[in-house]
PDB file of C-alpha atoms in Angstrom:
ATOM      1  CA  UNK A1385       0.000   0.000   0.000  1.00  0.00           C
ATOM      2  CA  UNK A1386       1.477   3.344  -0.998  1.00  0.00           C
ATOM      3  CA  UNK A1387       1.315   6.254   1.689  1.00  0.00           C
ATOM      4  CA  UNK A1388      -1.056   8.278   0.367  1.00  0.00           C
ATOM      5  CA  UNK A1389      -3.377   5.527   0.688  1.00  0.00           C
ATOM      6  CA  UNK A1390      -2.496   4.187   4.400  1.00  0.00           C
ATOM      7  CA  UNK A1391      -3.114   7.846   5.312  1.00  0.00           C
ATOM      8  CA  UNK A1392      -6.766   7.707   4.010  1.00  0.00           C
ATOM      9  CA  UNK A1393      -7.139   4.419   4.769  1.00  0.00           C
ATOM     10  CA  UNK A1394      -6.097   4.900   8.690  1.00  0.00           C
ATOM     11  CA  UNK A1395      -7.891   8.506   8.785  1.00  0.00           C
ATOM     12  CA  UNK A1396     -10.998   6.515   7.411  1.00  0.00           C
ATOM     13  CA  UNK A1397     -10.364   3.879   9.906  1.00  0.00           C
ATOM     14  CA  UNK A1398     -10.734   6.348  12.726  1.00  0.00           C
ATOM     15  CA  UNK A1399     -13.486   7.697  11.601  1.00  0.00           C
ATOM     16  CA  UNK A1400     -11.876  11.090  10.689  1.00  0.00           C
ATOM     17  CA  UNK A1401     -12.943  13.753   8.561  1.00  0.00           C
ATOM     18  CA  UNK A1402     -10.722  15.546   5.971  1.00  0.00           C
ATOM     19  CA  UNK A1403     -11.527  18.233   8.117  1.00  0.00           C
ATOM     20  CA  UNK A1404     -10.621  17.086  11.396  1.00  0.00           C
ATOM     21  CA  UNK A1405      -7.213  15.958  10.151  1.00  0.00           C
ATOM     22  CA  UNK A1406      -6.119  19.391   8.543  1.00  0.00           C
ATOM     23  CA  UNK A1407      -7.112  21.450  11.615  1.00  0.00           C
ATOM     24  CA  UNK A1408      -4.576  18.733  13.617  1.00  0.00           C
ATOM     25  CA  UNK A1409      -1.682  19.118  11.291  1.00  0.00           C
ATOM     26  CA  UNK A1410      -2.703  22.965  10.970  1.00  0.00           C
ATOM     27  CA  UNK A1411      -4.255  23.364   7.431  1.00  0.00           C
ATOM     28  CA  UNK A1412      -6.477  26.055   6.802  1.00  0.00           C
ATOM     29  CA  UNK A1413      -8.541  23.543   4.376  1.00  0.00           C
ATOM     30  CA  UNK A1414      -9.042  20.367   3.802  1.00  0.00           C
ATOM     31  CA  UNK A1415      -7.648  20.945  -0.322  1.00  0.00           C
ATOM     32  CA  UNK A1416      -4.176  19.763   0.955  1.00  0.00           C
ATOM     33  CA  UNK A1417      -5.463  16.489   2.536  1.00  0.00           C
ATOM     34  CA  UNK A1418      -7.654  15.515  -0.284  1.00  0.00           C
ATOM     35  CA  UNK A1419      -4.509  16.148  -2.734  1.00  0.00           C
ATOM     36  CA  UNK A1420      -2.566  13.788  -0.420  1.00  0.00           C
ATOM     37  CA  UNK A1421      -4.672  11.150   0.082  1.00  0.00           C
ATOM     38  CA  UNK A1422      -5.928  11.195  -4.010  1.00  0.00           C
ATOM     39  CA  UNK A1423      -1.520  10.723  -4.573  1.00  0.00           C
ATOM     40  CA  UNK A1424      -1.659  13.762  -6.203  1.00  0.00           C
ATOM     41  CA  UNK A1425       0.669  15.825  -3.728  1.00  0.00           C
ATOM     42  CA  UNK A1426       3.744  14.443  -2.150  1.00  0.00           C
ATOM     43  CA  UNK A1427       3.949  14.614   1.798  1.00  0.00           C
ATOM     44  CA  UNK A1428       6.880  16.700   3.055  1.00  0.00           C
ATOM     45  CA  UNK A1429       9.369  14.719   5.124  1.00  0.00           C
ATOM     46  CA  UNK A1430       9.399  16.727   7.589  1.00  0.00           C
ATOM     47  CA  UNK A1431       5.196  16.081   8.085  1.00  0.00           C
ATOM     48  CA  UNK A1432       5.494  12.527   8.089  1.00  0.00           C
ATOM     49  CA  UNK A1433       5.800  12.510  12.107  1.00  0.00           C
ATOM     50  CA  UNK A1434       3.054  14.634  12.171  1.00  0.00           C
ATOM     51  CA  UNK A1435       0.707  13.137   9.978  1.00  0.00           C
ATOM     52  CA  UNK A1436       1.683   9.577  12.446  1.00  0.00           C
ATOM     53  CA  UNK A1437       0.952  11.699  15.586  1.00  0.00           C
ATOM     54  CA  UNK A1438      -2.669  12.737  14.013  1.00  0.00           C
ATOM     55  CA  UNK A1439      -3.166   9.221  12.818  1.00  0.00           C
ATOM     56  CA  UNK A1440      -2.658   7.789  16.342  1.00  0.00           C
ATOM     57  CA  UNK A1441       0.234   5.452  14.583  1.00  0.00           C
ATOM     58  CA  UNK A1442       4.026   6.018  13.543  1.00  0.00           C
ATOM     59  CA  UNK A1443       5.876   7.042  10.324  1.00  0.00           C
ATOM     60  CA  UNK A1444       6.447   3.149  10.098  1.00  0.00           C
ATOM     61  CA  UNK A1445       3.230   2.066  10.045  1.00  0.00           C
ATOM     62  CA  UNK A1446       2.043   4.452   7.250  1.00  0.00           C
ATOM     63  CA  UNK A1447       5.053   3.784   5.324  1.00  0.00           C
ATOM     64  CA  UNK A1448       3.674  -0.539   5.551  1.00  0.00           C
ATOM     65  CA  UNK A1449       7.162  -1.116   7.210  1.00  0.00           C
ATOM     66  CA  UNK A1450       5.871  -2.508  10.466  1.00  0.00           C
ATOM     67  CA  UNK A1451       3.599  -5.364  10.900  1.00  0.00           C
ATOM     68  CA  UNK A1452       1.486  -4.764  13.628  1.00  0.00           C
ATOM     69  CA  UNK A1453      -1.682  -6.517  13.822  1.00  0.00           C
ATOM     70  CA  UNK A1454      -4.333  -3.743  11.909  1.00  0.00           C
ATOM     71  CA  UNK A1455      -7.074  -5.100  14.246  1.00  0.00           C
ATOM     72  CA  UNK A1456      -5.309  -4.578  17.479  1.00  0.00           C
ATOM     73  CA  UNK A1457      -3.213  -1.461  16.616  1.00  0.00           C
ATOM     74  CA  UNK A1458      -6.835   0.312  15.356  1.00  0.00           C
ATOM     75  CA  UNK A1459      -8.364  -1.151  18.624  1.00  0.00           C
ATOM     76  CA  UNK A1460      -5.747   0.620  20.872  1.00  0.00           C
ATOM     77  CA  UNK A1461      -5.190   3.652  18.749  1.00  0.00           C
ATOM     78  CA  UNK A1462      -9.511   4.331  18.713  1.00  0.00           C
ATOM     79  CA  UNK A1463      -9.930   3.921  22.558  1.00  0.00           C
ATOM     80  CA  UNK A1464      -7.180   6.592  23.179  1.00  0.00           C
ATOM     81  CA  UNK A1465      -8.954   8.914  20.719  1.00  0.00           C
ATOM     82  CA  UNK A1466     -12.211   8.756  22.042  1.00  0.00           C
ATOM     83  CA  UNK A1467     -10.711   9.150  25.620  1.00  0.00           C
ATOM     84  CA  UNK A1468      -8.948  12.515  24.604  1.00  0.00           C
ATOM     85  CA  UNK A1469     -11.400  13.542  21.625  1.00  0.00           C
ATOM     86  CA  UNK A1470     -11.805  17.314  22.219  1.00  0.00           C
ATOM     87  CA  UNK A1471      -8.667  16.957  24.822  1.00  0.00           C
ATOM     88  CA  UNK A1472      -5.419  17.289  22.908  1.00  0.00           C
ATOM     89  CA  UNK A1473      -3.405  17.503  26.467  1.00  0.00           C
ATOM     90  CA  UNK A1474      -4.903  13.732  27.759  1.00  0.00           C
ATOM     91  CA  UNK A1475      -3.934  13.308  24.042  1.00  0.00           C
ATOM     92  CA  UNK A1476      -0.228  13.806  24.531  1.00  0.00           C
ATOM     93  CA  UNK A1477      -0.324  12.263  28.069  1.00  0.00           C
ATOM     94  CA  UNK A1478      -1.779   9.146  27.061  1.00  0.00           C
ATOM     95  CA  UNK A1479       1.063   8.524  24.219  1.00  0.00           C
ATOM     96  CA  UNK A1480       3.628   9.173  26.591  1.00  0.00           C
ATOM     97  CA  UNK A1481       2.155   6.729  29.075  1.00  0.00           C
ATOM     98  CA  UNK A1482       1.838   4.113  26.075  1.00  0.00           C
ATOM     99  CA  UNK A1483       5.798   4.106  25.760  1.00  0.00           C
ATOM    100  CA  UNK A1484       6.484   3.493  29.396  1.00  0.00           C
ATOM    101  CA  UNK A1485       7.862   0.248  30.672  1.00  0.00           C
ATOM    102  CA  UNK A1486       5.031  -1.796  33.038  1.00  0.00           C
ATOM    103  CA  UNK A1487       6.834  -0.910  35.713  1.00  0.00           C
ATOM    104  CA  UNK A1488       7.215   2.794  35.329  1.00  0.00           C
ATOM    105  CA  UNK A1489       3.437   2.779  34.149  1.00  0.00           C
ATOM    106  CA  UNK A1490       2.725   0.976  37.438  1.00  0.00           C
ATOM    107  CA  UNK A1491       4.541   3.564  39.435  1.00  0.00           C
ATOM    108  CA  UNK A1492       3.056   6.304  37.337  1.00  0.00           C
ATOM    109  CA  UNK A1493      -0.676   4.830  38.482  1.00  0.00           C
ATOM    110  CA  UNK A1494       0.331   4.562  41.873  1.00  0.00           C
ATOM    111  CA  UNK A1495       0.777   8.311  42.238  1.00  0.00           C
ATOM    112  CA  UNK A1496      -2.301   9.091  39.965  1.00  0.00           C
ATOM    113  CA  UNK A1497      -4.957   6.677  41.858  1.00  0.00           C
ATOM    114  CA  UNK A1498      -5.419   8.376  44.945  1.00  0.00           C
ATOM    115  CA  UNK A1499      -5.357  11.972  43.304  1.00  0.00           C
ATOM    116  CA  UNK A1500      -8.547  10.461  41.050  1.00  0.00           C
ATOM    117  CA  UNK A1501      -9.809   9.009  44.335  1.00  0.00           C
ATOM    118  CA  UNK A1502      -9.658  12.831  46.289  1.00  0.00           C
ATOM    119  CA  UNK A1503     -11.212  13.981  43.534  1.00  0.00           C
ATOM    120  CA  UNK A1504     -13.955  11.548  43.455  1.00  0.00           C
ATOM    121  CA  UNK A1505     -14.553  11.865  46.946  1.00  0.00           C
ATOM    122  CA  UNK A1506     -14.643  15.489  46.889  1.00  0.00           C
ATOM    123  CA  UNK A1507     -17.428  15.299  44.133  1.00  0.00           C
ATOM    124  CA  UNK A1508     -15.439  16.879  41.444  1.00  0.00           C
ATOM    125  CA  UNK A1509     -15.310  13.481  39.664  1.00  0.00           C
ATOM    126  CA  UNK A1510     -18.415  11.153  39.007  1.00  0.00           C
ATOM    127  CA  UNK A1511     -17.323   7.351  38.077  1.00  0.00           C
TER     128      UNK A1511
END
């Protein structure tokens, strides 16, 4: 698959609009994406990571180099973008979790858990 069409394919996947993808890579319209994705317009290198990030993947995966599992990788990749839909900060956080070792994650839960469990407490948060 070339990479114009893993981009559409994986934006499609996520059930993203032309729209929603140019306002995350910070295009006024949607003209660029639809040039991309059609093959008709080359993606500058230097947008490749940033086209990943949008995509919830990596430059490897749009390039076809990796072989991840598309079921499980689009599984993953959907529940962290409805999570942080509308939140680009969770977003960011969530990614950076993702790439932690299981026991820094663990340690990283251990401090967050009670702060949830104040807040809950306090009525801020509903569960």
């Amino acid at each position: 698959m070339e990479l114009y069409e893993s981009i559409r394919s994986r934006r499609i996947a996520l059930k993203m609009t032309q729209q929603e993808l140019a306002q995350k890579l910070g295009y006024k319209s949607t003209s660029t994406i639809a040039k991309i994705e059609s093959g008709v317009n080359d993606i500058p290198q230097a947008k490749l990571s940033a086209f990943a990030d949008a995509l919830n993947t990596t430059p490897a995966e749009l390039m076809g180099l990796n072989s991840v599992a598309p079921a499980q990788n689009l599984q993953e990749n959907t529940v962290t973008c409805t999570i942080s839909k509308g939140k680009p900060q969770l977003e960011v956080m969530i990614r950076k979790l993702d790439s932690l070792s299981v026991k820094d994650l663990n340690r990283v839960i251990s401090v967050i858990k009670p702060l949830i469990e104040i807040f809950v407490s306090d009525g801020d948060i509903r569960m």
